[in-house]
Coordinates of C-alpha atoms and ligand atoms in Angstrom, one line a residue:
M1 CA 0.1 -0.2 -0.1
R2 CA 1.5 3.2 -0.8
S3 CA 0.5 6.0 1.9
S4 CA -0.3 8.6 -1.1
A5 CA -3.7 5.7 -1.9
F6 CA -4.1 5.0 1.6
H7 CA -6.2 7.0 4.0
L8 CA -3.8 8.1 6.6
A9 CA -4.9 10.3 9.7
T10 CA -3.4 10.3 12.1
V11 CA -3.4 13.1 14.7
K12 CA -1.3 15.0 17.2
E13 CA -3.0 15.4 19.7
T14 CA -4.5 13.4 22.6
P15 CA -7.8 13.6 22.7
A16 CA -9.2 14.5 26.3
D17 CA -12.0 12.0 27.1
A18 CA -9.4 9.7 26.3
E19 CA -8.0 8.0 29.2
I20 CA -5.8 5.0 28.5
A21 CA -2.9 4.6 26.2
S22 CA -4.9 2.2 24.0
H23 CA -7.7 5.1 23.6
Q24 CA -5.1 7.6 22.7
L25 CA -3.4 5.5 20.2
M26 CA -6.3 4.3 18.5
I27 CA -7.6 8.1 17.9
R28 CA -4.4 9.6 17.0
T29 CA -3.4 6.9 14.8
G30 CA -7.1 7.1 13.2
M31 CA -7.9 3.6 13.9
I32 CA -11.2 4.6 15.0
R33 CA -13.6 7.6 15.0
K34 CA -16.7 8.2 17.4
L35 CA -19.9 8.4 16.0
S36 CA -22.1 8.3 19.8
S37 CA -21.0 7.4 23.0
G38 CA -19.3 3.6 22.9
I39 CA -20.1 3.9 19.1
Y40 CA -17.0 3.8 16.7
S41 CA -16.2 3.5 13.2
W42 CA -13.6 1.8 12.2
S43 CA -10.9 3.3 9.5
P44 CA -9.7 0.8 6.8
L45 CA -5.9 1.0 9.2
G46 CA -8.4 -0.5 12.3
L47 CA -9.7 -2.6 10.2
K48 CA -7.2 -4.1 9.2
V49 CA -6.3 -5.1 12.8
L50 CA -9.7 -6.1 13.5
R51 CA -9.7 -8.1 11.0
K52 CA -5.9 -10.3 11.9
V53 CA -7.8 -10.7 15.2
E54 CA -11.2 -12.2 13.9
Q55 CA -8.7 -14.1 11.6
I56 CA -6.5 -15.6 13.9
I57 CA -9.7 -16.9 16.2
R58 CA -11.5 -18.0 13.3
E59 CA -9.0 -20.6 13.0
E60 CA -8.9 -21.3 16.2
M61 CA -12.2 -22.4 15.9
D62 CA -12.2 -24.1 12.8
R63 CA -9.2 -26.2 13.9
A64 CA -11.4 -26.7 17.1
G65 CA -13.6 -28.4 15.3
C66 CA -16.4 -25.5 15.2
L67 CA -18.8 -24.3 12.5
E68 CA -18.8 -20.9 11.5
M69 CA -22.8 -19.9 11.0
L70 CA -24.2 -16.2 11.0
M71 CA -27.6 -15.5 13.3
P72 CA -29.6 -11.8 13.0
S73 CA -28.5 -9.0 15.3
I74 CA -31.9 -8.1 15.6
Q75 CA -33.8 -10.5 18.0
P76 CA -37.7 -11.1 19.2
S77 CA -38.7 -10.6 22.4
D78 CA -40.5 -13.9 22.7
L79 CA -37.2 -15.6 22.9
W80 CA -36.1 -13.6 25.6
Q81 CA -39.3 -13.9 27.1
E82 CA -38.8 -17.6 27.5
T83 CA -35.8 -17.8 29.0
G84 CA -37.1 -14.6 31.7
R85 CA -34.2 -12.7 30.3
W86 CA -36.0 -10.0 29.0
D87 CA -36.1 -8.7 32.1
V88 CA -33.6 -10.2 33.9
F89 CA -30.9 -8.3 31.7
G90 CA -32.4 -5.1 32.3
P91 CA -31.1 -1.8 31.3
L92 CA -28.1 -3.0 29.3
L93 CA -31.2 -4.4 26.7
L94 CA -31.0 -2.3 23.8
K95 CA -35.2 -2.5 23.4
I96 CA -36.7 -1.6 19.5
N97 CA -40.1 -1.9 18.7
D98 CA -40.7 -3.0 14.8
R99 CA -43.4 -0.7 12.8
A100 CA -46.2 -3.0 14.2
G101 CA -45.1 -2.7 17.9
R102 CA -43.4 -5.6 18.1
D103 CA -40.8 -6.0 20.6
F104 CA -36.8 -7.0 19.7
C105 CA -33.7 -6.2 21.0
F106 CA -30.4 -5.5 19.3
G107 CA -28.5 -9.0 20.5
P108 CA -26.4 -8.2 23.2
T109 CA -25.4 -12.2 23.2
H110 CA -27.0 -15.2 21.9
E111 CA -27.7 -17.9 23.8
E112 CA -31.3 -17.1 23.0
V113 CA -31.0 -17.3 19.5
I114 CA -28.7 -20.6 18.6
T115 CA -30.8 -22.8 21.5
D116 CA -34.0 -21.7 19.0
F117 CA -32.1 -22.4 15.4
V118 CA -30.4 -26.0 17.5
R119 CA -34.1 -26.8 18.8
A120 CA -35.4 -27.2 15.3
E121 CA -32.2 -28.7 13.6
I122 CA -30.8 -31.3 16.4
R123 CA -33.5 -34.2 17.0
S124 CA -30.8 -37.1 17.3
Y125 CA -28.1 -38.1 19.9
K126 CA -26.2 -39.1 16.7
Q127 CA -26.4 -35.8 15.7
L128 CA -23.9 -34.4 18.2
P129 CA -21.8 -32.9 20.1
I130 CA -22.1 -29.7 18.2
C131 CA -20.4 -26.3 18.4
F132 CA -21.6 -23.4 16.3
Y133 CA -20.0 -20.1 16.1
Q134 CA -20.1 -16.5 14.6
I135 CA -18.4 -13.4 14.5
Q136 CA -20.3 -10.4 14.7
S137 CA -21.8 -7.0 16.3
K138 CA -23.3 -7.0 19.8
F139 CA -24.7 -4.1 21.3
R140 CA -24.7 -3.9 24.9
D141 CA -26.4 -0.2 26.2
E142 CA -23.2 -0.3 29.3
I143 CA -23.8 2.1 32.0
R144 CA -20.6 3.7 31.8
P145 CA -18.9 3.1 28.5
R146 CA -15.6 4.3 28.3
F147 CA -11.7 4.0 27.0
G148 CA -13.1 3.6 23.3
V149 CA -13.6 0.4 22.1
M150 CA -12.3 -1.3 25.5
R151 CA -15.8 -1.2 27.0
A152 CA -18.3 0.4 23.9
R153 CA -22.3 -0.3 23.5
E154 CA -21.3 -1.8 19.9
F155 CA -18.4 -4.3 19.6
T156 CA -17.6 -7.1 17.6
M157 CA -17.8 -10.7 19.8
K158 CA -17.2 -14.3 18.7
D159 CA -20.0 -16.4 20.3
A160 CA -19.7 -20.4 20.3
Y161 CA -22.1 -22.2 21.3
S162 CA -21.9 -26.3 21.7
F163 CA -24.2 -29.0 22.7
H164 CA -23.8 -32.5 24.0
L165 CA -25.6 -35.0 25.0
D166 CA -24.1 -35.7 28.4
D167 CA -21.7 -33.8 30.7
A168 CA -18.7 -35.6 29.9
S169 CA -19.2 -34.9 26.5
M170 CA -19.6 -30.5 27.9
S171 CA -16.4 -31.0 29.7
E172 CA -14.4 -32.6 26.9
T173 CA -15.6 -29.6 24.2
Y174 CA -15.0 -27.4 27.4
Q175 CA -11.3 -28.0 27.5
R176 CA -11.0 -28.1 23.6
M177 CA -12.0 -24.4 23.5
H178 CA -9.7 -24.0 27.1
A179 CA -6.7 -25.1 24.7
A180 CA -8.0 -23.2 21.6
Y181 CA -8.5 -20.1 23.4
C182 CA -4.9 -19.9 25.0
R183 CA -3.5 -20.6 21.2
V184 CA -5.4 -18.1 20.2
F185 CA -4.0 -15.3 23.1
E186 CA -0.5 -17.3 22.2
R187 CA -0.4 -16.3 18.2
M188 CA -0.8 -12.4 19.6
D189 CA 2.2 -12.3 21.6
L190 CA -0.4 -11.6 24.7
A191 CA 0.6 -12.0 28.2
F192 CA -2.6 -13.5 29.5
R193 CA -4.0 -15.7 32.2
P194 CA -6.7 -18.2 32.2
V195 CA -8.6 -17.6 35.9
E196 CA -11.5 -19.6 37.5
A197 CA -14.7 -16.7 37.0
D198 CA -18.4 -15.9 38.0
S199 CA -20.5 -17.2 35.7
G200 CA -22.9 -14.5 36.4
A201 CA -26.3 -13.9 34.1
I202 CA -24.9 -16.3 31.5
G203 CA -25.3 -19.3 34.6
G204 CA -24.2 -22.3 34.5
S205 CA -21.9 -24.5 36.8
E206 CA -18.1 -23.8 35.6
S207 CA -16.7 -20.6 33.9
H208 CA -13.2 -19.4 33.4
E209 CA -12.0 -16.0 31.5
F210 CA -9.1 -15.3 29.9
Q211 CA -7.6 -11.9 31.0
V212 CA -4.9 -10.0 29.2
L213 CA -2.8 -8.9 32.0
A214 CA -2.4 -4.7 32.1
E215 CA -2.2 -1.9 35.1
S216 CA -5.1 -0.4 33.6
G217 CA -7.0 -3.2 33.1
E218 CA -10.8 -3.5 35.3
D219 CA -10.4 -6.6 37.0
A220 CA -8.8 -7.5 39.7
I221 CA -7.1 -11.4 39.0
V222 CA -6.1 -13.1 42.1
Y223 CA -2.5 -16.0 41.6
S224 CA -1.1 -18.2 44.0
T225 CA 2.5 -17.7 44.7
D226 CA 3.1 -21.3 44.6
S227 CA 0.6 -23.1 42.5
E228 CA -1.4 -22.8 39.3
Y229 CA -4.3 -21.1 41.2
A230 CA -6.0 -18.0 39.2
A231 CA -9.4 -16.6 39.6
N232 CA -10.9 -13.3 39.2
I233 CA -11.4 -11.1 42.5
E234 CA -15.1 -11.8 41.8
T235 CA -14.7 -15.7 42.5
A236 CA -11.6 -16.0 44.9
E237 CA -12.6 -17.6 47.9
A238 CA -11.3 -16.2 51.3
L239 CA -10.2 -18.8 53.7
A240 CA -11.7 -18.5 57.8
P241 CA -8.6 -17.5 59.6
P242 CA -8.2 -19.9 63.0
P243 CA -10.7 -19.2 65.3
S244 CA -8.9 -16.9 68.2
T245 CA -8.7 -18.3 71.8
A246 CA -7.5 -14.9 73.2
E247 CA -9.1 -13.6 76.4
S248 CA -11.5 -10.6 76.3
N249 CA -11.9 -7.6 78.0
N250 CA -15.1 -6.2 79.3
L251 CA -17.5 -4.4 77.1
E252 CA -16.9 -0.5 76.8
V253 CA -18.8 2.9 75.5
V254 CA -16.7 4.9 74.2
D255 CA -17.8 8.8 73.1
T256 CA -17.0 9.2 69.5
P257 CA -19.0 12.7 68.5
N258 CA -17.2 13.0 65.4
Q259 CA -15.9 10.0 64.1
R260 CA -17.8 8.3 61.7
T261 CA -15.1 6.7 59.3
I262 CA -13.2 3.4 60.1
N263 CA -10.4 5.8 59.8
E264 CA -11.6 8.7 62.4
V265 CA -12.6 5.9 64.7
C266 CA -9.2 4.5 64.8
T267 CA -7.3 7.7 65.2
H268 CA -9.1 8.3 67.9
L269 CA -9.5 4.6 69.8
G270 CA -5.6 4.0 68.7
V271 CA -6.6 0.6 67.0
S272 CA -6.2 -0.5 64.0
A273 CA -9.0 -1.2 61.0
A274 CA -8.2 -5.1 61.5
E275 CA -9.4 -4.5 64.9
T276 CA -12.5 -2.9 63.8
V277 CA -16.0 -4.4 62.3
K278 CA -18.0 -2.2 60.0
T279 CA -21.9 -2.7 59.3
L280 CA -23.4 -2.4 55.4
I281 CA -27.2 -2.2 55.6
I282 CA -28.4 -3.8 51.7
E283 CA -31.9 -3.9 50.7
T284 CA -32.8 -6.5 48.3
T285 CA -35.1 -6.6 45.5
E286 CA -38.1 -7.7 48.1
G287 CA -37.2 -4.4 50.2
Q288 CA -35.7 -6.6 52.9
L289 CA -32.9 -5.1 54.7
V290 CA -29.2 -7.0 55.3
A291 CA -26.8 -6.2 58.1
L292 CA -23.8 -7.1 56.7
C293 CA -20.5 -7.1 58.9
L294 CA -16.7 -7.3 57.6
R295 CA -13.7 -6.4 59.3
G296 CA -13.2 -2.4 59.1
D297 CA -9.5 -3.2 56.4
H298 CA -11.9 -5.4 54.1
E299 CA -14.1 -5.3 51.1
L300 CA -17.4 -5.9 50.5
N301 CA -17.2 -8.9 47.8
E302 CA -20.9 -7.3 45.3
V303 CA -20.8 -11.2 43.5
K304 CA -20.0 -13.1 47.5
A305 CA -23.1 -10.8 48.9
S306 CA -25.4 -12.1 45.5
R307 CA -24.8 -16.1 45.9
Q308 CA -26.2 -15.5 49.8
A309 CA -29.6 -17.2 50.1
M310 CA -30.9 -14.4 52.0
I311 CA -29.4 -11.7 49.3
G312 CA -29.8 -12.9 46.0
N313 CA -29.3 -10.3 42.8
G314 CA -30.1 -6.9 41.9
W315 CA -29.6 -5.9 45.8
Q316 CA -28.4 -2.3 46.8
L317 CA -26.9 -0.2 49.6
A318 CA -30.1 0.9 51.5
S319 CA -30.1 4.5 51.5
D320 CA -29.8 6.7 54.5
E321 CA -33.3 7.8 55.1
K322 CA -33.9 3.6 55.4
I323 CA -31.2 2.7 57.5
L324 CA -32.2 5.7 60.2
K325 CA -36.0 4.4 60.3
A326 CA -34.8 0.6 60.7
C327 CA -32.1 1.4 62.7
T328 CA -33.1 4.5 64.2
T329 CA -28.9 5.5 63.9
P330 CA -27.3 7.0 61.4
V331 CA -25.1 5.9 59.3
G332 CA -21.3 6.2 60.9
Y333 CA -23.2 4.4 64.0
L334 CA -23.7 1.5 63.1
G335 CA -23.3 -2.4 65.0
P336 CA -23.6 -5.6 65.0
Y337 CA -24.5 -5.1 69.0
Q338 CA -28.3 -4.9 69.6
L339 CA -29.0 -4.7 66.1
S340 CA -32.4 -5.9 64.9
L341 CA -31.6 -7.2 61.5
P342 CA -30.7 -10.3 59.6
M343 CA -27.2 -10.6 60.0
I344 CA -24.3 -11.8 57.6
V345 CA -20.5 -12.0 59.2
D346 CA -17.9 -12.6 57.2
R347 CA -15.8 -15.2 58.0
A348 CA -13.0 -13.3 58.8
A349 CA -14.6 -10.4 61.2
A350 CA -16.2 -13.7 62.9
A351 CA -12.9 -14.7 63.8
L352 CA -12.1 -11.7 66.1
D353 CA -11.9 -12.4 69.8
E354 CA -12.9 -8.7 70.5
F355 CA -13.3 -6.0 68.2
V356 CA -14.4 -2.1 67.7
C357 CA -18.0 -1.2 66.5
G358 CA -20.6 1.5 66.0
A359 CA -23.0 1.3 69.1
N360 CA -25.9 1.9 67.5
D361 CA -26.3 5.1 68.9
L362 CA -25.5 8.7 67.7
G363 CA -21.8 9.5 69.0
K364 CA -20.9 6.3 70.6
H365 CA -19.0 3.4 69.6
L366 CA -18.5 0.0 71.7
K367 CA -14.8 -1.4 72.5
H368 CA -14.4 -5.0 73.3
V369 CA -17.6 -6.3 71.5
T370 CA -17.6 -10.7 71.7
W371 CA -19.7 -12.2 69.3
A372 CA -20.8 -14.1 72.1
A373 CA -22.3 -10.9 73.3
V374 CA -23.8 -10.0 70.2
N375 CA -25.4 -13.4 69.8
F376 CA -26.7 -13.6 73.4
D377 CA -28.7 -10.3 72.9
R378 CA -30.1 -10.7 69.4
K379 CA -34.0 -11.4 69.3
D380 CA -33.7 -11.8 65.7
D381 CA -32.2 -15.5 63.9
P382 CA -28.7 -16.1 64.6
I383 CA -25.9 -14.5 62.6
I384 CA -25.0 -16.0 59.7
I385 CA -20.9 -16.7 58.9
A386 CA -20.0 -16.7 55.1
D387 CA -17.4 -15.7 53.0
L388 CA -18.4 -12.0 51.7
R389 CA -14.8 -10.3 51.3
N390 CA -12.4 -9.6 48.6
V391 CA -9.4 -11.3 49.1
I392 CA -6.7 -9.3 49.6
E393 CA -2.2 -9.7 48.9
G394 CA -1.1 -12.4 51.1
D395 CA -4.0 -14.3 52.0
P396 CA -3.7 -17.6 52.0
S397 CA -4.8 -19.5 48.4
P398 CA -7.8 -21.0 49.1
D399 CA -6.4 -24.3 46.8
G400 CA -3.9 -24.5 50.4
R401 CA -0.7 -23.7 48.2
G402 CA 0.9 -20.5 48.9
T403 CA -0.5 -17.2 49.4
L404 CA -2.1 -14.8 47.0
K405 CA -1.1 -11.7 45.0
I406 CA -3.5 -9.5 43.1
A407 CA -2.8 -8.2 39.3
R408 CA -5.1 -6.2 36.7
G409 CA -6.4 -7.4 33.8
I410 CA -8.5 -7.3 30.7
E411 CA -11.3 -9.7 30.5
V412 CA -10.8 -10.6 26.7
G413 CA -12.6 -14.3 26.6
H414 CA -15.4 -16.0 28.9
I415 CA -15.7 -19.7 28.6
F416 CA -18.8 -21.2 30.4
K417 CA -20.0 -24.5 30.8
L418 CA -24.1 -23.7 31.0
G419 CA -25.3 -27.2 31.5
T420 CA -29.5 -27.4 30.7
K421 CA -30.4 -23.9 31.6
Y422 CA -31.3 -22.8 28.4
S423 CA -32.2 -26.0 27.2
E424 CA -34.7 -26.9 29.8
S425 CA -36.2 -23.6 29.8
M426 CA -36.5 -23.3 25.7
N427 CA -37.1 -26.8 25.2
A428 CA -33.9 -28.0 23.0
M429 CA -34.9 -31.4 23.5
V430 CA -32.6 -34.1 22.0
Q431 CA -33.3 -38.6 22.0
N432 CA -30.7 -40.3 23.7
E433 CA -29.7 -43.8 22.9
G434 CA -33.3 -45.4 24.2
G435 CA -35.2 -42.8 22.2
K436 CA -35.6 -40.6 25.4
P437 CA -36.1 -36.9 24.6
V438 CA -33.8 -35.3 27.4
P439 CA -32.8 -31.6 27.4
M440 CA -29.1 -31.1 25.6
M441 CA -26.5 -29.7 27.9
M442 CA -24.3 -26.8 26.2
G443 CA -21.3 -24.8 26.6
C444 CA -21.1 -20.9 25.5
Y445 CA -17.8 -19.5 24.4
G446 CA -17.4 -15.6 24.1
I447 CA -14.6 -13.6 22.9
G448 CA -14.1 -9.8 22.6
V449 CA -12.4 -9.0 18.9
S450 CA -12.6 -5.7 19.0
R451 CA -11.6 -5.3 23.2
I452 CA -8.8 -7.6 22.2
V453 CA -7.5 -4.8 19.2
A454 CA -7.4 -1.8 22.8
A455 CA -6.0 -5.2 25.2
A456 CA -2.8 -5.3 22.2
I457 CA -2.3 -1.7 22.5
E458 CA -1.9 -1.1 26.4
Q459 CA 0.2 -4.2 26.6
N460 CA 2.3 -3.1 23.5
H461 CA 3.0 0.5 23.6
D462 CA 5.6 3.5 24.3
D463 CA 5.5 7.3 24.4
R464 CA 5.8 7.4 21.0
G465 CA 3.1 4.9 19.8
I466 CA 1.8 1.3 19.5
I467 CA 4.1 -1.0 19.5
W468 CA 2.3 -4.5 17.4
P469 CA 2.9 -7.9 17.8
Q470 CA 3.9 -8.8 14.3
A471 CA 0.3 -11.2 14.3
L472 CA -2.0 -8.0 14.5
A473 CA 0.2 -4.8 12.9
P474 CA -1.6 -3.3 10.1
F475 CA 1.6 -3.1 8.1
T476 CA 4.6 -5.4 8.6
V477 CA 7.4 -3.0 7.2
V478 CA 7.0 0.5 6.5
I479 CA 9.3 1.6 3.8
V480 CA 10.7 5.5 4.0
P481 CA 12.2 7.0 1.2
L482 CA 13.9 10.8 2.0
N483 CA 13.1 13.5 0.0
G484 CA 12.0 10.8 -2.7
H485 CA 10.1 13.6 -4.4
K486 CA 13.5 15.1 -5.4
S487 CA 15.0 12.2 -5.7
P488 CA 14.3 9.7 -8.9
R489 CA 17.5 6.9 -6.9
V490 CA 16.2 7.3 -3.9
T491 CA 12.0 6.6 -5.6
E492 CA 13.5 4.1 -7.3
A493 CA 15.4 2.1 -4.9
A494 CA 12.3 2.4 -2.8
N495 CA 10.1 1.1 -5.3
T496 CA 12.1 -1.9 -6.7
L497 CA 12.0 -2.9 -2.7
Y498 CA 8.1 -2.5 -2.5
E499 CA 7.1 -4.7 -5.3
Q500 CA 9.8 -7.4 -4.0
L501 CA 8.2 -7.3 -0.7
M502 CA 4.5 -7.4 -2.7
A503 CA 5.5 -9.9 -4.6
Q504 CA 6.1 -12.3 -1.2
G505 CA 3.1 -11.3 -0.1
V506 CA 4.0 -8.8 2.7
E507 CA 2.1 -6.3 3.7
V508 CA 4.4 -3.3 3.2
L509 CA 3.3 0.8 3.6
L510 CA 5.9 2.8 1.3
D511 CA 5.5 6.4 2.8
D512 CA 5.6 8.5 -0.6
R513 CA 3.8 11.1 1.4
K514 CA 5.7 14.3 0.1
L515 CA 6.9 15.0 4.0
R516 CA 9.8 15.7 5.8
P517 CA 11.4 12.4 7.1
G518 CA 10.9 13.5 10.7
V519 CA 7.0 13.2 10.4
M520 CA 7.3 10.3 8.6
F521 CA 9.3 8.5 11.1
A522 CA 7.1 9.7 14.1
D523 CA 4.3 8.2 12.0
A524 CA 6.2 5.3 11.3
E525 CA 6.6 4.9 15.1
L526 CA 3.2 6.3 16.0
L527 CA 1.5 3.0 13.8
G528 CA 3.8 0.6 15.2
I529 CA 5.0 -1.1 12.7
P530 CA 7.3 -3.8 13.1
H531 CA 10.1 -3.5 10.4
R532 CA 11.3 0.1 8.8
V533 CA 13.5 0.5 6.3
V534 CA 15.2 4.1 5.3
I535 CA 16.3 5.0 2.2
G536 CA 18.6 8.1 1.5
E537 CA 21.0 9.5 -0.9
K538 CA 23.7 9.6 1.4
A539 CA 23.8 5.9 2.3
L540 CA 22.3 4.8 -1.3
D541 CA 25.9 6.5 -2.5
Q542 CA 27.0 3.0 -0.3
N543 CA 24.1 1.0 -1.6
Q544 CA 23.3 0.5 1.9
F545 CA 19.9 0.9 3.2
E546 CA 19.2 1.9 6.9
Y547 CA 16.9 -0.7 9.1
L548 CA 15.0 -0.5 12.1
Q549 CA 12.9 -2.9 14.6
R550 CA 10.3 -0.9 16.0
T551 CA 11.0 -2.7 19.9
A552 CA 15.1 -1.6 18.6
S553 CA 16.6 1.2 19.7
E554 CA 19.7 1.1 17.3
N555 CA 19.1 1.2 13.6
E556 CA 22.0 -1.5 11.2
M557 CA 23.0 -0.6 7.7
I558 CA 21.6 -3.5 5.2
D559 CA 23.3 -3.8 1.9
Q560 CA 20.2 -2.8 -0.9
D561 CA 21.0 -5.9 -3.0
T562 CA 20.5 -8.5 -0.2
A563 CA 17.9 -6.3 1.5
F564 CA 15.0 -7.9 0.5
D565 CA 16.9 -11.3 1.5
Y566 CA 17.8 -9.7 5.2
L567 CA 13.9 -8.7 6.0
I568 CA 12.4 -12.0 4.4
K569 CA 14.7 -13.2 7.0
Q570 CA 13.5 -10.6 10.0
L571 CA 10.3 -11.5 9.5
S572 CA 10.0 -15.4 9.6
G573 CA 12.2 -14.4 13.2
N574 CA 15.4 -16.3 12.0
Ligands
LIG601 P1 -17.6 -7.6 31.3 O1 -17.3 -7.9 32.6 O2 -16.4 -6.4 30.6 O3 -18.6 -6.2 31.3 P2 -19.0 -9.6 30.8 O4 -18.6 -10.6 31.4 O5 -19.8 -8.7 30.6 O6 -17.8 -8.6 30.2 P3 -19.3 -11.5 28.4 O7 -20.6 -11.5 28.3 O8 -18.6 -13.1 29.2 O9 -19.0 -10.4 29.0 O10 -18.8 -11.0 26.8 C1 -17.9 -12.1 26.5 C2 -16.5 -11.5 25.8 O11 -17.0 -10.0 25.5 C3 -16.5 -10.5 27.1 O12 -14.7 -11.4 27.6 C4 -15.3 -8.9 26.8 O13 -14.2 -9.3 26.2 C5 -16.1 -9.0 25.3 N1 -16.9 -7.3 25.9 C6 -17.9 -7.6 27.0 N2 -18.5 -6.7 27.1 C7 -17.9 -6.2 25.8 C8 -18.3 -4.2 25.9 N3 -19.1 -3.4 26.4 N4 -16.9 -3.9 25.1 C9 -15.9 -4.5 24.3 N5 -15.9 -6.0 24.8 C10 -17.0 -6.8 25.6
LIG602 MG1 -17.6 -12.3 31.2

């Protein structure tokens, strides 16, 4: 491709609303342009990269035995009513009406559509197992679209769905997909980790996320120092500490007139946050208030809270008003002692021999509180002890080997064993070997195709621009002729090398714009093209070109006669 015939639209300024490097660089290189919040156009440059990502995924899905198909983006509400997800998906679902007033949505995922397809197509166990996939636009009306295509509203996903007669077959395909996902991200040269994950709104039993490691990642992932254990923080179990056997002192009321936060109370009373218990009041979708008690230095894990039978999905923190009405004490002075609400206590808080907490009395806290005292005075049901908190660095690994560390990650893929969740609600049956109809087992497997482009940049850039892994680069080689418009000799040498590389199938960008060398170098670096050849009068006098890899700090001189062979060798990594 000659730059003069291409649409290169690099910009110097960093856009004001772009907070992270990948978003800034995708705008500065001109890969994407915003149409509306979370909705982007891909320029020819950006699309080249997106297509490379798609192609690697397609090859690995085909190799894993999946069959490509294409489902509609617009889905009728009836299917979503069958699974109950029309309401469960909530405001994420972009709902649309047709001219007859019928309800549709723009698909955020395709479990319903594929299950409907399969229940009509597959009759017998002999047709199983089978796995379908597609690469297609999804729409999720994200509450806070941000970071460009990283968390967009319209984005490209690869979604695959497998169907089975039994659990063993589902597990076998799940393992094969796990391996295929690893190959996908290895081919892209990304540093990633598969981690155990929560199956969330999609439902199902086992699930793994594939996380690209990056400081700017929205997810916290947890791994063990001494074993293979790795999980999303949402799922990582915090083990119960051994119960304390220390003697405790007598309960004491202390004045804390202006101390409401854990920090203020700790400073005032000279204790550490780990010696305090904080009480959060949440409200379930049924309007029930529940008290959650955690150690002052620990954070509530919202997914773990939702897993409690008493709470369920869709809860929120109770309003100050509701808390005041139910507890007669404002936030800041609440505590488990003599609190008449259903109560769940985190394991670590429950292991404290004694602690400081709010006295349920304005301007007062209690010292030397024990759980025995809390339980003794309870009029309501006994307290429940559960794992409610986020793990922190240094906690023991749940598999008993090593301690936990925390890193940041970008979720680029997510695989689930769904079991019969969708086939049962949608009546997708096959005849088994005995001729009896049974619901099919399912697995589903997603990859954030467009998010990968951003994640790859997040992991591979410097202050001059993108550093593309070779497999994703929009162009492999850039040729920069210096003042070619004034030197026929330079132009000719550049054209010759360009033609040679093109004939070999190498994706080359020949920068034939009549620009100052500095501008062309800066663009080549910004675009992140892995290999650069500079052709100028001076070096040509010695029959030489200048060669520089995007990752190298020093350029080398290469002979004009052998330049082509040399480059081909570099490209193949030899
Ligand atoms: P997240 O937790 O990031 O919101 P999710 O768990 O809701 O994602 P899945 O339903 O597992 O997403 O979708 C499969 C994949 O699609 C995700 O692993 C992610 O890579 C990608 N994806 C999901 N939401 C978005 C989005 N808003 N923009 C870009 N990619 C997305
Ligand atoms: Mg997910």
